[in-house]
Amino acid sequence: MQLKQAVERAYERFVEHEVPSPRLNAEQLVLFVLGREHAYLYAHPEHEFAADEVARYEEIVAQRERGCPTQYITGHQEFWGLDLLVSPAVLIPRPETEHVVETVLDLVLDSYKENPRNIRIVDVGTGSGCIALALSSEMPKAEIHGCDISDEALEMARINAARLALGQRVLFRKSDLLGIYGDMKFDFVVSNPPYVGEDEADKVQRQVKEYEPKVAVFSGKQGMDIYRRLIPQVKEALNSGGWFVTEIGFSTEAQVKDLLKGWVEVRTTADLQGIPRVVAARKA
Ligand SMILES: C[S@@+](CC[C@H](N)C(=O)[O-])C[C@H]1O[C@@H](n2cnc3c(N)ncnc32)[C@H](O)[C@@H]1O
């Protein structure tokens, strides 16, 4: 089998199995089997697969057909220009979540430009560490913490920090929400918490439901359980004038804002599709 045939066959199988972006997936996975970059596809379409490459190809295409996300097969996902390792222990970082990072950076510029070195930030439910690591890559002087309830996720976050040479700058700890931090005060609490309702499980993509960790996706019947516990804790943990920045679900903006009564400068940022995606609120 030649490279171009391998891509065509994978493409056809992905179309048949309704895999999203079938051509992109076919190309990415075939190149992953060969350990090659994208340009190889055009430079060597006639590359003849060795027997072990054919076997690996069959295994990987079958995995993807069954719904396993490409990122769990390749073990990588880019976020904020950083190459992150991912496994089924962590949510695959989504491009929309970069709006959380953007929002924090904008607020830092607005509110803290005189003294950025003293900013202390915590990322609650850090997963792969994507938000904490992106912020650390942009703000070398900030003190950044990340926490998660999952030991496996924390292990992945620490591996990512070490690979990106950010291991000395971000401190990852196991915690149920902000529990471990006691009286410590923060200038920013940021989070992309689980926010899908168990009642909405049938609307969730199959690959999310079957492959991504449930603790990373679901939050009670209507998706609000974590916000309900987290927001009062955040209010306690923030310095006055500090910011809470959180990703929100498709239909949770009004309910999250309800929980932020008494906060000031509550604002929403939409993603590139115009969907409300990030809520920021300041503690008076
Ligand atoms: C939606 S994922 C976000 C992961 C990562 N921050 C991102 O944006 O890709 C939510 C994360 O919150 C963690 N989590 C769920 N419940 C938690 C809790 N009670 N305390 C701390 N972390 C929790 C999950 O393990 C998961 O890693």
Short mmCIF file of C-alpha atoms in Angstrom, two decimals, residues 60-279:
data_model
loop_
_atom_site.label_atom_id
_atom_site.label_comp_id
_atom_site.label_asym_id
_atom_site.label_seq_id
_atom_site.Cartn_x
_atom_site.Cartn_y
_atom_site.Cartn_z
CA ILE A 60 -5.10 3.12 14.37
CA VAL A 61 -7.73 3.56 11.66
CA ALA A 62 -9.93 1.03 13.46
CA GLN A 63 -9.47 2.91 16.76
CA ARG A 64 -10.52 6.19 15.13
CA GLU A 65 -13.49 4.52 13.42
CA ARG A 66 -14.69 3.36 16.81
CA GLY A 67 -14.69 7.01 17.95
CA CYS A 68 -11.37 7.33 19.79
CA PRO A 69 -10.27 10.99 19.34
CA THR A 70 -7.22 11.54 17.14
CA GLN A 71 -5.47 13.34 20.01
CA TYR A 72 -5.71 10.28 22.28
CA ILE A 73 -4.15 8.22 19.47
CA THR A 74 -1.31 10.64 18.70
CA GLY A 75 -0.98 11.75 22.36
CA HIS A 76 -0.66 15.43 21.43
CA GLN A 77 -2.78 18.58 21.28
CA GLU A 78 -1.64 22.13 20.63
CA PHE A 79 -2.96 24.86 22.92
CA TRP A 80 -1.87 28.49 22.86
CA GLY A 81 1.02 27.46 20.61
CA LEU A 82 2.24 24.92 23.20
CA ASP A 83 2.59 21.24 22.35
CA LEU A 84 0.77 19.40 25.15
CA LEU A 85 0.70 15.69 25.85
CA VAL A 86 -2.78 14.28 26.38
CA SER A 87 -4.16 10.91 27.39
CA PRO A 88 -7.66 9.63 28.18
CA ALA A 89 -7.01 10.84 31.76
CA VAL A 90 -7.47 14.46 30.67
CA LEU A 91 -9.91 16.48 28.64
CA ILE A 92 -8.48 17.37 25.23
CA PRO A 93 -7.84 21.14 25.40
CA ARG A 94 -10.24 22.98 23.08
CA PRO A 95 -9.42 26.06 21.00
CA GLU A 96 -12.38 27.91 22.63
CA THR A 97 -10.62 27.65 25.99
CA GLU A 98 -7.91 29.96 24.65
CA HIS A 99 -10.48 32.74 25.22
CA VAL A 100 -10.05 32.16 28.97
CA VAL A 101 -6.32 32.82 28.59
CA GLU A 102 -6.94 35.88 26.41
CA THR A 103 -9.42 37.30 28.90
CA VAL A 104 -6.98 36.94 31.79
CA LEU A 105 -4.14 38.53 29.81
CA ASP A 106 -6.37 41.49 28.85
CA LEU A 107 -7.45 41.99 32.46
CA VAL A 108 -3.84 41.80 33.69
CA LEU A 109 -2.89 44.52 31.20
CA ASP A 110 -5.82 46.67 32.34
CA SER A 111 -5.58 46.18 36.08
CA TYR A 112 -2.07 45.14 37.05
CA LYS A 113 0.33 46.62 34.55
CA GLU A 114 2.20 48.53 37.25
CA ASN A 115 3.06 45.46 39.27
CA PRO A 116 2.70 42.22 37.27
CA ARG A 117 5.28 40.34 39.33
CA ASN A 118 3.00 40.04 42.36
CA ILE A 119 0.03 38.49 40.63
CA ARG A 120 -1.05 35.15 42.05
CA ILE A 121 -3.31 32.96 39.92
CA VAL A 122 -4.94 29.58 40.42
CA ASP A 123 -6.40 27.40 37.67
CA VAL A 124 -9.11 25.17 39.15
CA GLY A 125 -9.64 21.86 37.31
CA THR A 126 -6.39 22.20 35.40
CA GLY A 127 -6.59 18.87 33.50
CA SER A 128 -3.64 18.79 31.08
CA GLY A 129 -2.49 22.07 32.67
CA CYS A 130 -3.28 23.96 29.47
CA ILE A 131 -4.61 27.21 30.99
CA ALA A 132 -2.04 27.43 33.79
CA LEU A 133 0.84 26.66 31.41
CA ALA A 134 -0.34 29.10 28.75
CA LEU A 135 -0.59 31.84 31.39
CA SER A 136 2.81 30.96 32.78
CA SER A 137 4.35 31.09 29.30
CA GLU A 138 3.01 34.65 28.94
CA MET A 139 3.65 35.87 32.50
CA PRO A 140 6.97 34.54 33.76
CA LYS A 141 6.79 36.61 36.93
CA ALA A 142 3.31 35.59 38.03
CA GLU A 143 2.87 32.96 40.75
CA ILE A 144 0.70 30.31 39.15
CA HIS A 145 -1.02 27.36 40.80
CA GLY A 146 -3.07 24.60 39.21
CA CYS A 147 -5.27 22.04 40.94
CA ASP A 148 -7.37 19.07 40.01
CA ILE A 149 -9.26 16.35 41.80
CA SER A 150 -7.78 13.71 39.48
CA ASP A 151 -4.32 12.29 40.28
CA GLU A 152 -3.90 11.11 36.67
CA ALA A 153 -4.68 14.58 35.32
CA LEU A 154 -2.17 16.15 37.71
CA GLU A 155 0.48 13.71 36.57
CA MET A 156 -0.12 14.77 32.97
CA ALA A 157 -0.09 18.48 33.90
CA ARG A 158 3.27 18.04 35.66
CA ILE A 159 4.72 16.15 32.68
CA ASN A 160 3.56 18.95 30.38
CA ALA A 161 5.07 21.59 32.65
CA ALA A 162 8.40 19.77 32.68
CA ARG A 163 8.45 19.29 28.88
CA LEU A 164 7.78 23.00 28.40
CA ALA A 165 10.42 23.98 30.98
CA LEU A 166 7.68 25.56 33.10
CA GLY A 167 7.94 23.03 35.93
CA GLN A 168 9.60 25.49 38.30
CA ARG A 169 6.95 28.13 37.69
CA VAL A 170 3.61 26.35 38.07
CA LEU A 171 2.72 24.44 41.21
CA PHE A 172 0.17 21.68 40.65
CA ARG A 173 -1.65 20.23 43.65
CA LYS A 174 -4.48 17.81 44.26
CA SER A 175 -7.55 19.61 45.55
CA ASP A 176 -11.33 19.42 45.56
CA LEU A 177 -11.94 22.88 44.05
CA LEU A 178 -10.06 25.40 46.23
CA GLY A 179 -10.08 23.25 49.38
CA ILE A 180 -6.32 22.73 49.69
CA TYR A 181 -5.45 26.43 49.58
CA GLY A 182 -6.84 27.32 53.00
CA ASP A 183 -6.45 31.05 53.62
CA MET A 184 -4.25 31.74 50.58
CA LYS A 185 -5.51 34.71 48.54
CA PHE A 186 -5.41 35.07 44.77
CA ASP A 187 -5.67 37.91 42.25
CA PHE A 188 -7.22 35.59 39.66
CA VAL A 189 -9.14 32.37 39.96
CA VAL A 190 -9.55 30.88 36.49
CA SER A 191 -11.37 27.73 35.55
CA ASN A 192 -12.78 25.64 32.77
CA PRO A 193 -14.86 23.44 35.05
CA PRO A 194 -17.02 20.50 34.00
CA TYR A 195 -20.32 22.06 32.95
CA VAL A 196 -22.34 19.56 30.92
CA GLY A 197 -25.58 18.39 32.53
CA GLU A 198 -26.16 14.66 32.91
CA ASP A 199 -29.61 15.43 31.48
CA GLU A 200 -27.92 16.66 28.28
CA ALA A 201 -25.70 13.59 27.85
CA ASP A 202 -27.49 12.48 24.70
CA LYS A 203 -26.62 15.81 22.99
CA VAL A 204 -22.91 15.35 23.65
CA GLN A 205 -20.68 14.06 20.82
CA ARG A 206 -20.04 10.33 21.01
CA GLN A 207 -16.26 10.74 21.29
CA VAL A 208 -16.68 13.04 24.30
CA LYS A 209 -19.16 10.77 26.03
CA GLU A 210 -17.29 7.55 25.42
CA TYR A 211 -13.66 8.62 25.65
CA GLU A 212 -13.14 11.80 27.70
CA PRO A 213 -13.15 11.57 31.51
CA LYS A 214 -16.65 11.93 32.96
CA VAL A 215 -15.30 13.96 35.89
CA ALA A 216 -14.00 16.49 33.34
CA VAL A 217 -17.27 16.81 31.44
CA PHE A 218 -20.31 16.33 33.65
CA SER A 219 -21.45 18.41 36.60
CA GLY A 220 -24.76 17.24 38.06
CA LYS A 221 -28.08 17.01 36.28
CA GLN A 222 -28.03 20.48 34.72
CA GLY A 223 -24.32 21.17 34.56
CA MET A 224 -24.38 23.70 37.40
CA ASP A 225 -23.18 21.69 40.43
CA ILE A 226 -19.51 22.69 40.24
CA TYR A 227 -20.28 26.40 39.61
CA ARG A 228 -22.62 26.38 42.63
CA ARG A 229 -19.84 25.09 44.89
CA LEU A 230 -16.98 26.92 43.22
CA ILE A 231 -18.26 30.50 43.06
CA PRO A 232 -18.70 31.03 46.84
CA GLN A 233 -15.23 29.52 47.37
CA VAL A 234 -13.76 31.86 44.76
CA LYS A 235 -15.30 34.86 46.50
CA GLU A 236 -13.53 33.84 49.71
CA ALA A 237 -10.22 33.16 47.98
CA LEU A 238 -9.92 36.36 45.92
CA ASN A 239 -8.25 39.55 47.07
CA SER A 240 -10.63 42.46 46.84
CA GLY A 241 -10.53 43.71 43.24
CA GLY A 242 -9.49 40.21 42.11
CA TRP A 243 -11.04 38.48 39.11
CA PHE A 244 -12.87 35.23 38.52
CA VAL A 245 -12.61 34.09 34.89
CA THR A 246 -14.50 30.99 33.85
CA GLU A 247 -15.49 29.15 30.72
CA ILE A 248 -19.23 28.57 30.43
CA GLY A 249 -21.41 26.07 28.62
CA PHE A 250 -23.65 26.69 25.66
CA SER A 251 -26.72 27.47 27.77
CA THR A 252 -25.36 28.34 31.22
CA GLU A 253 -24.56 32.07 30.91
CA ALA A 254 -27.68 33.31 32.72
CA GLN A 255 -27.40 30.75 35.51
CA VAL A 256 -23.70 31.47 36.09
CA LYS A 257 -24.38 35.20 36.15
CA ASP A 258 -27.14 34.60 38.68
CA LEU A 259 -24.54 33.09 41.00
CA LEU A 260 -22.42 36.23 40.54
CA LYS A 261 -24.92 38.67 42.04
CA GLY A 262 -23.03 41.19 44.18
CA TRP A 263 -19.92 40.95 42.03
CA VAL A 264 -18.91 43.94 39.89
CA GLU A 265 -17.89 44.36 36.25
CA VAL A 266 -19.49 41.07 35.23
CA ARG A 267 -18.83 40.55 31.53
CA THR A 268 -19.14 37.86 28.88
CA THR A 269 -16.86 37.14 25.93
CA ALA A 270 -18.16 35.20 22.92
CA ASP A 271 -16.08 32.71 20.97
CA LEU A 272 -15.42 32.89 17.21
CA GLN A 273 -18.84 31.33 16.54
CA GLY A 274 -20.50 34.10 18.56
CA ILE A 275 -21.36 31.69 21.41
CA PRO A 276 -21.01 33.15 24.93
CA ARG A 277 -17.90 31.34 26.18
CA VAL A 278 -16.17 33.17 29.03
CA VAL A 279 -17.59 35.03 31.99
#
